[in-house]
Coordinates of C-alpha atoms in Angstrom, one line a residue:
M1 CA 24.0 8.6 29.6
K2 CA 27.6 7.5 29.3
K3 CA 30.0 10.5 28.5
G4 CA 33.3 10.7 26.7
R5 CA 34.5 10.3 23.1
A6 CA 33.6 6.7 22.6
F7 CA 29.9 7.6 23.2
E8 CA 29.9 10.7 21.4
K9 CA 26.9 10.7 18.9
R10 CA 28.2 11.6 15.5
I11 CA 28.4 9.9 12.0
R12 CA 31.3 7.6 12.1
F13 CA 32.9 5.4 9.4
G14 CA 34.3 2.0 10.9
A15 CA 36.3 -0.6 9.2
Y16 CA 36.8 -4.4 9.6
M17 CA 40.3 -5.7 8.3
P18 CA 41.4 -1.9 8.2
V19 CA 44.9 -2.3 6.8
S20 CA 46.2 -5.0 4.3
H21 CA 49.7 -4.1 5.1
P22 CA 50.3 -3.1 8.9
D23 CA 52.7 -0.2 8.2
E24 CA 52.3 3.7 8.9
K25 CA 51.5 4.5 5.4
H26 CA 48.4 2.4 5.2
V27 CA 47.1 3.4 8.5
K28 CA 47.4 7.1 7.4
E29 CA 45.6 6.1 4.1
L30 CA 42.9 4.5 6.3
G31 CA 42.5 7.8 8.2
E32 CA 42.5 9.8 4.8
A33 CA 39.4 7.8 3.6
G34 CA 37.5 9.2 6.4
V35 CA 37.5 6.2 8.7
D36 CA 37.7 6.9 12.3
F37 CA 36.8 3.6 14.1
A38 CA 38.7 0.4 13.2
V39 CA 37.9 -3.2 14.3
I40 CA 41.4 -4.8 14.7
E41 CA 41.6 -8.3 14.6
F42 CA 45.0 -9.7 15.7
K43 CA 44.5 -13.1 14.4
L44 CA 44.6 -11.7 10.7
I45 CA 47.8 -9.7 11.0
A46 CA 51.2 -11.1 11.3
P47 CA 52.4 -11.6 14.8
D48 CA 55.7 -9.9 14.3
K49 CA 53.7 -6.9 13.0
I50 CA 51.6 -6.4 16.2
S51 CA 53.3 -3.9 18.3
P52 CA 53.0 -0.6 20.4
E53 CA 54.2 1.3 17.4
F54 CA 51.4 -0.3 15.1
M55 CA 49.0 0.8 17.8
S56 CA 50.2 4.2 18.0
W57 CA 49.6 4.9 14.2
F58 CA 46.0 4.6 14.6
S59 CA 45.9 7.4 17.5
K60 CA 48.2 9.6 15.4
Y61 CA 46.0 9.6 12.4
G62 CA 42.7 10.1 14.6
I63 CA 41.3 6.6 14.3
D64 CA 39.7 5.0 17.3
F65 CA 39.9 1.3 17.5
A66 CA 38.5 -1.7 19.1
V67 CA 40.8 -4.7 19.4
D68 CA 40.0 -8.6 19.1
D69 CA 43.0 -10.0 20.9
P70 CA 43.1 -13.8 21.2
K71 CA 45.9 -13.5 24.0
T72 CA 43.4 -11.5 26.1
N73 CA 39.9 -13.2 25.5
K74 CA 38.0 -16.1 26.9
T75 CA 35.2 -18.2 25.7
V76 CA 31.6 -18.0 27.0
G77 CA 29.2 -20.8 25.7
D78 CA 30.6 -22.8 22.7
H79 CA 32.1 -20.1 20.5
A80 CA 31.5 -16.5 22.2
T81 CA 34.6 -14.4 23.0
V82 CA 34.9 -11.7 25.6
L83 CA 37.5 -10.1 27.5
D84 CA 39.3 -12.1 30.0
F85 CA 39.8 -9.7 33.2
D86 CA 42.6 -11.9 34.4
K87 CA 44.8 -11.3 31.5
E88 CA 44.6 -7.4 31.3
E89 CA 48.5 -7.1 32.2
L90 CA 48.8 -8.5 28.6
M91 CA 46.8 -5.5 26.8
F92 CA 49.9 -3.5 25.9
Y93 CA 47.5 -1.1 23.9
K94 CA 45.2 -0.4 26.8
N95 CA 46.7 3.1 27.4
E96 CA 46.9 3.9 23.7
P97 CA 44.6 7.3 23.2
G98 CA 42.7 5.4 20.2
Y99 CA 41.8 2.5 22.2
I100 CA 38.1 3.0 23.1
S101 CA 36.5 -0.6 22.8
Y102 CA 37.2 -4.2 23.0
S103 CA 35.6 -6.3 20.3
Y104 CA 33.5 -9.1 21.6
I105 CA 32.0 -11.9 19.7
D106 CA 30.7 -11.4 16.1
E107 CA 27.2 -12.6 15.3
P108 CA 26.0 -14.3 18.6
G109 CA 23.2 -16.2 19.3
M110 CA 20.4 -16.0 22.0
A111 CA 21.9 -18.9 23.8
V112 CA 24.8 -16.8 25.2
F113 CA 22.9 -13.5 25.5
E114 CA 22.6 -13.7 29.3
E115 CA 26.1 -14.6 30.0
L116 CA 27.4 -12.2 27.4
G117 CA 25.4 -9.3 29.3
R118 CA 26.9 -10.2 32.6
E119 CA 30.2 -9.9 30.9
V120 CA 29.4 -6.5 29.2
S121 CA 28.1 -5.1 32.5
E122 CA 31.3 -6.1 34.2
F123 CA 33.2 -4.5 31.3
N124 CA 31.2 -1.3 31.7
K125 CA 32.1 -1.1 35.5
R126 CA 35.7 -1.5 34.9
Y127 CA 36.0 0.8 31.7
P128 CA 33.3 3.5 32.0
D129 CA 35.0 5.5 29.2
K130 CA 35.1 2.4 26.7
F131 CA 32.4 -0.1 25.3
A132 CA 32.2 -3.7 24.4
F133 CA 31.8 -3.9 20.6
I134 CA 29.2 -6.7 19.5
N135 CA 27.9 -7.2 16.0
L136 CA 24.7 -8.9 15.5
L137 CA 23.1 -11.5 12.9
P138 CA 20.9 -10.0 10.1
L139 CA 17.4 -11.2 9.5
Y140 CA 18.6 -13.8 6.7
A141 CA 20.3 -15.9 9.4
N142 CA 18.4 -19.0 10.1
E143 CA 16.7 -20.2 13.3
Q144 CA 19.6 -22.4 14.4
Q145 CA 22.0 -19.5 14.0
L146 CA 19.7 -17.0 15.8
K147 CA 19.5 -19.2 18.7
G148 CA 23.1 -20.5 18.7
G149 CA 25.1 -18.1 17.0
A150 CA 26.4 -17.9 13.3
W151 CA 28.5 -21.0 13.7
A152 CA 25.4 -23.1 14.8
A153 CA 24.5 -23.9 11.2
P154 CA 26.2 -23.5 7.6
I155 CA 26.3 -19.7 6.8
E156 CA 25.1 -20.7 3.1
Y157 CA 21.7 -21.7 4.6
Y158 CA 19.5 -18.6 5.0
S159 CA 15.8 -18.6 5.9
S160 CA 14.1 -15.5 7.2
D161 CA 11.7 -15.7 10.3
D162 CA 10.6 -12.1 11.2
H163 CA 9.1 -13.4 14.5
I164 CA 12.4 -15.0 15.9
Y165 CA 14.5 -12.2 14.5
K166 CA 12.6 -9.6 16.4
T167 CA 12.6 -11.7 19.6
Y168 CA 16.5 -11.9 18.9
L169 CA 16.7 -8.1 19.0
D170 CA 14.4 -7.7 22.0
E171 CA 16.4 -10.1 23.9
Y172 CA 19.6 -8.5 23.0
I173 CA 18.3 -5.0 24.3
R174 CA 16.8 -6.6 27.4
L175 CA 20.1 -8.5 28.5
I176 CA 23.0 -6.5 27.0
D177 CA 23.8 -3.1 27.7
T178 CA 25.5 -1.4 24.9
H179 CA 24.8 2.2 23.6
Y180 CA 24.2 1.0 20.2
I181 CA 22.9 -1.8 18.1
C182 CA 25.2 -3.0 15.3
I183 CA 24.1 -5.3 12.5
D184 CA 25.7 -6.7 9.5
I185 CA 23.4 -6.5 6.4
Y186 CA 25.1 -7.4 2.9
P187 CA 22.2 -6.8 0.2
C188 CA 24.3 -6.7 -3.0
K189 CA 23.9 -10.2 -4.5
R190 CA 24.2 -11.8 -8.0
R191 CA 22.9 -14.9 -9.7
P192 CA 24.0 -16.5 -13.2
D193 CA 23.0 -14.7 -16.3
P194 CA 21.1 -17.0 -18.6
E195 CA 22.8 -15.8 -21.6
Y196 CA 26.3 -16.5 -20.2
P197 CA 25.9 -19.7 -17.8
D198 CA 29.4 -20.8 -18.0
M199 CA 30.9 -17.2 -17.3
Y200 CA 29.3 -17.1 -13.9
P201 CA 30.4 -15.0 -11.7
V202 CA 32.1 -12.9 -14.2
K203 CA 29.1 -12.6 -16.2
H204 CA 26.2 -12.2 -13.7
I205 CA 22.6 -10.6 -12.9
K206 CA 22.6 -8.0 -10.1
Y207 CA 19.9 -8.2 -7.5
N208 CA 19.3 -7.1 -4.0
Y209 CA 18.7 -9.0 -0.7
P210 CA 14.7 -9.1 -0.8
D211 CA 14.4 -8.0 2.8
Y212 CA 17.2 -5.3 3.1
V213 CA 15.0 -2.2 4.2
K214 CA 12.9 -4.4 6.4
N215 CA 16.1 -5.7 8.2
I216 CA 17.3 -2.1 8.7
E217 CA 13.9 -1.1 9.8
Y218 CA 13.7 -3.8 12.5
G219 CA 17.4 -2.7 13.9
A220 CA 15.8 1.0 13.8
N221 CA 12.8 0.0 15.8
A222 CA 14.7 -1.7 18.5
A223 CA 17.4 1.1 18.6
R224 CA 14.5 3.7 19.0
K225 CA 12.5 1.8 21.7
S226 CA 15.9 1.3 23.8
N227 CA 17.1 4.7 23.1
R228 CA 20.5 3.4 21.3
E229 CA 22.3 4.4 18.2
L230 CA 21.9 2.1 15.1
W231 CA 25.1 0.9 13.5
I232 CA 25.2 -1.0 10.3
C233 CA 27.9 -2.7 8.3
L234 CA 28.3 -1.9 4.6
Q235 CA 29.1 -4.6 2.0
S236 CA 32.5 -3.4 0.5
C237 CA 33.9 -6.4 -0.8
T238 CA 33.0 -10.1 -2.2
W239 CA 33.4 -13.3 -0.4
Y240 CA 30.9 -15.8 -1.7
K241 CA 30.0 -16.7 -5.3
N242 CA 26.5 -15.0 -4.8
V243 CA 27.9 -11.7 -3.2
R244 CA 28.6 -9.2 -5.9
P245 CA 31.6 -6.7 -6.0
V246 CA 30.1 -3.3 -5.3
D247 CA 31.1 0.2 -7.0
G248 CA 30.8 3.7 -5.5
A249 CA 27.1 3.9 -6.4
E250 CA 26.1 0.7 -4.5
L251 CA 28.3 1.8 -1.5
R252 CA 26.7 5.1 -1.4
W253 CA 23.1 3.6 -2.0
Q254 CA 23.6 1.4 1.2
A255 CA 24.9 4.3 3.2
Y256 CA 21.9 6.6 2.4
T257 CA 19.6 3.8 2.9
C258 CA 20.9 3.2 6.3
L259 CA 21.1 7.0 7.0
S260 CA 17.2 7.1 6.3
Y261 CA 16.6 5.1 9.5
G262 CA 19.1 7.3 11.5
T263 CA 22.3 5.2 11.4
T264 CA 25.2 6.9 12.6
N265 CA 28.1 4.3 12.3
F266 CA 28.9 2.7 8.9
L267 CA 31.4 0.1 9.1
Y268 CA 33.0 -1.3 6.0
Y269 CA 33.4 -5.0 5.6
V270 CA 36.0 -5.1 4.6
F271 CA 38.4 -2.2 4.2
A272 CA 41.4 -4.1 2.9
A273 CA 41.3 -7.3 0.9
R274 CA 42.6 -10.5 2.3
P275 CA 42.4 -14.2 1.3
G276 CA 38.7 -15.0 0.7
H277 CA 37.6 -11.2 0.7
D278 CA 38.3 -9.5 -2.7
Y279 CA 37.3 -6.2 -4.4
A280 CA 37.6 -4.1 -1.1
L281 CA 38.9 -0.6 -0.7
M282 CA 42.5 -1.6 -0.8
D283 CA 43.7 -4.5 -2.8
F284 CA 45.7 -7.6 -1.6
I285 CA 49.2 -5.5 -2.1
G286 CA 47.9 -2.6 -0.2
E287 CA 47.0 -0.3 -3.1
R288 CA 44.0 2.1 -3.0
N289 CA 41.4 1.4 -5.7
A290 CA 38.7 3.5 -7.5
L291 CA 36.3 2.3 -4.6
Y292 CA 38.6 3.9 -2.1
F293 CA 38.3 7.2 -3.6
E294 CA 34.5 6.9 -3.8
A295 CA 34.2 6.0 0.0
Q296 CA 36.4 8.8 0.7
K297 CA 34.1 11.3 -0.8
L298 CA 31.2 9.6 0.8
A299 CA 32.6 9.4 4.2
L300 CA 33.9 13.0 4.3
G301 CA 30.6 14.4 2.9
L302 CA 28.5 12.6 5.5
K303 CA 30.8 13.6 8.5
K304 CA 30.5 17.3 7.1
L305 CA 26.7 16.8 7.6
S306 CA 27.2 15.0 10.9
P307 CA 26.5 17.9 13.5
L308 CA 23.3 18.9 11.7
F309 CA 22.2 15.3 11.2
V310 CA 22.6 14.3 15.0
S311 CA 20.5 17.1 15.8
Y312 CA 17.5 15.2 14.5
K313 CA 16.0 12.0 15.7
N314 CA 14.7 9.4 13.3
L315 CA 11.0 8.5 13.2
G316 CA 10.9 6.0 10.6
A317 CA 10.6 5.9 6.7
F318 CA 8.2 5.3 4.0
N319 CA 8.6 4.1 0.3
V320 CA 7.2 5.4 -2.9
N321 CA 6.5 3.6 -6.1
S322 CA 7.5 0.4 -4.8
S323 CA 5.8 -3.2 -4.6
P324 CA 6.8 -6.8 -3.4
E325 CA 6.8 -7.9 -6.9
T326 CA 9.2 -5.2 -8.3
T327 CA 11.2 -4.1 -5.4
P328 CA 11.1 -6.5 -2.6
Y329 CA 14.1 -5.0 -1.0
L330 CA 12.6 -1.8 -0.4
E331 CA 9.3 -3.3 1.4
M332 CA 8.9 -2.7 5.1
N333 CA 6.6 -3.8 7.7
T334 CA 5.8 -0.6 9.4
P335 CA 6.2 2.5 7.3
Y336 CA 5.9 5.8 8.9
T337 CA 2.5 7.5 8.1
D338 CA 2.6 10.7 10.1
F339 CA 5.2 12.8 8.4
D340 CA 3.5 16.0 7.7
A341 CA 6.5 18.2 6.5
I342 CA 5.9 17.2 2.8
W343 CA 3.0 15.9 0.7
D344 CA 2.0 14.9 -2.8
I345 CA 5.3 13.1 -3.1
S346 CA 6.0 11.2 -6.3
C347 CA 8.9 9.6 -8.2
D348 CA 9.6 8.1 -11.4
T349 CA 11.8 5.3 -9.8
P350 CA 11.2 3.5 -6.5
L351 CA 12.0 5.9 -3.7
L352 CA 13.0 5.8 0.0
V353 CA 11.8 8.7 2.3
G354 CA 13.4 8.6 5.8
C355 CA 11.7 10.9 8.3
F356 CA 13.1 13.2 11.0
E357 CA 12.3 15.8 13.6
K358 CA 14.4 17.9 15.6
E359 CA 15.7 16.5 19.0
K360 CA 15.0 20.0 20.7
G361 CA 12.9 22.7 19.0
E362 CA 10.9 22.9 15.9
G363 CA 12.1 21.4 12.6
K364 CA 11.7 18.4 10.3
A365 CA 13.9 16.8 7.9
F366 CA 13.9 13.8 5.4
T367 CA 16.1 11.8 3.2
L368 CA 15.5 11.0 -0.4
V369 CA 17.2 7.9 -1.8
N370 CA 17.0 6.5 -5.4
M371 CA 16.1 2.8 -5.0
Q372 CA 16.2 1.9 -8.6
D373 CA 17.4 -1.7 -9.1
F374 CA 21.1 -1.8 -10.1
Q375 CA 20.4 -4.2 -12.9
K376 CA 18.6 -1.5 -14.6
P377 CA 20.0 2.0 -13.4
K378 CA 18.0 5.1 -13.9
T379 CA 18.2 8.6 -12.6
A380 CA 15.4 9.4 -10.4
T381 CA 13.2 12.6 -10.5
A382 CA 11.4 12.9 -7.3
S383 CA 8.9 15.8 -6.5
F384 CA 6.9 17.0 -3.6
K385 CA 5.1 20.1 -1.7
A386 CA 6.1 21.4 1.4
N387 CA 5.7 24.8 3.4
G388 CA 8.7 26.7 4.5
K389 CA 12.5 27.0 3.5
I390 CA 13.8 23.7 1.9
T391 CA 17.5 23.1 2.1
I392 CA 19.1 20.0 0.4
Y393 CA 22.3 18.6 1.3
R394 CA 24.4 16.8 -1.1
D395 CA 27.7 15.4 0.3
G396 CA 27.3 17.6 3.2
E397 CA 27.2 20.9 1.3
P398 CA 23.8 22.9 1.5
S399 CA 21.9 24.7 -1.0
E400 CA 18.3 26.2 -0.9
L401 CA 16.0 24.3 -3.2
K402 CA 13.2 26.7 -4.9
P403 CA 9.9 25.4 -5.9
C404 CA 8.4 25.8 -9.4
N405 CA 4.7 26.3 -9.5
G406 CA 4.6 25.2 -5.8
V407 CA 6.3 21.8 -6.5
F408 CA 9.9 21.0 -5.4
T409 CA 11.9 18.8 -7.8
V410 CA 15.0 16.8 -6.9
S411 CA 17.1 14.7 -9.3
L412 CA 19.1 11.7 -8.1
E413 CA 21.6 9.8 -9.9
Q414 CA 21.6 5.8 -9.4
G415 CA 22.3 5.0 -5.9
D416 CA 22.2 8.7 -4.6
G417 CA 20.5 10.0 -1.6
V418 CA 20.2 13.6 -0.1
F419 CA 19.5 15.0 3.1
V420 CA 16.8 17.6 3.3
T421 CA 15.4 20.2 6.1
V422 CA 12.2 22.0 6.2
E423 CA 12.3 25.2 8.3

């Protein structure tokens, strides 16, 4: 197992497009939001703003970073980019304390996995205290994309193929040596409202990507069998017409859904708005908005939970009060069925239950997430039976839960989730 800060297992919050205005104030506000891992794409920043001083601000405010630098990368296959080791002298940021990763290709296909794996292995040898960062395609990528990369077919065309997608993840863990699996899955969609067809997308119907939980499940299964961490990109802006803006409840819902499968790094896509990407945590002129402060509360709460959370390992998850017709986004292929820490669980809304056990010693834990459709928001009331002391963690703060007539009851607002220990 690799050692060092870059490989420390803890709950992190990461960010794509971390600052809309590359000055110290905005980097400071990035850190204040709870972000501690930034993916910095130089091509999205004005060249005259990229400087040693700019990079030093990330270290100053406790933010580790991965760099995507066109001046120091090369292409493998048709589009995949990796670090060009012959250009290392151009890496003016390589001695910066915050530099822990070089960002390789985003959403590669299986066609480049073998060559990409060789490049990552060489990177690991040269930089044992750093890691190559790669983000994978989601389940809704079509066959051409899973084989050739995101650029191999129009991104608007999605077609799920579970068999090819599982092969995609299996080939990744067979050929590419990273200590994590990172996937972007963006579930918050919209379609025209029949009552206001001419006002779309301002007026719209909310819906969730139908295979959302199943996609996380596939990633978690691959991470579990290869002993890797699971990292997930969170939807925190809008870019296509059918991608809706998210609010604090929807951001929180994504995070707790992913947490239910053991996710340890949550990456905002994107943190700061840019052309084509709107309604992010910062707007186009670099001002913080309501989502920023909701995200700040979420991140600081989960990071407070982090030391306890990483002492448990994820076993899987199961759903309650779900069906393919009413909640296709909550359906899964292999629900976990051997969790004996709680029983007789019920809920008046759809519910996700993530199952955990102590890495060392005795002890179980679980998550509860209100999975009610956001088009029809509703507070959830979940009940269950258990033996032992029940401690519930909301925003990282513990409180003991007492039973009434042998039944424990938990209330969850729309999009809310909790982590619960059984001792």
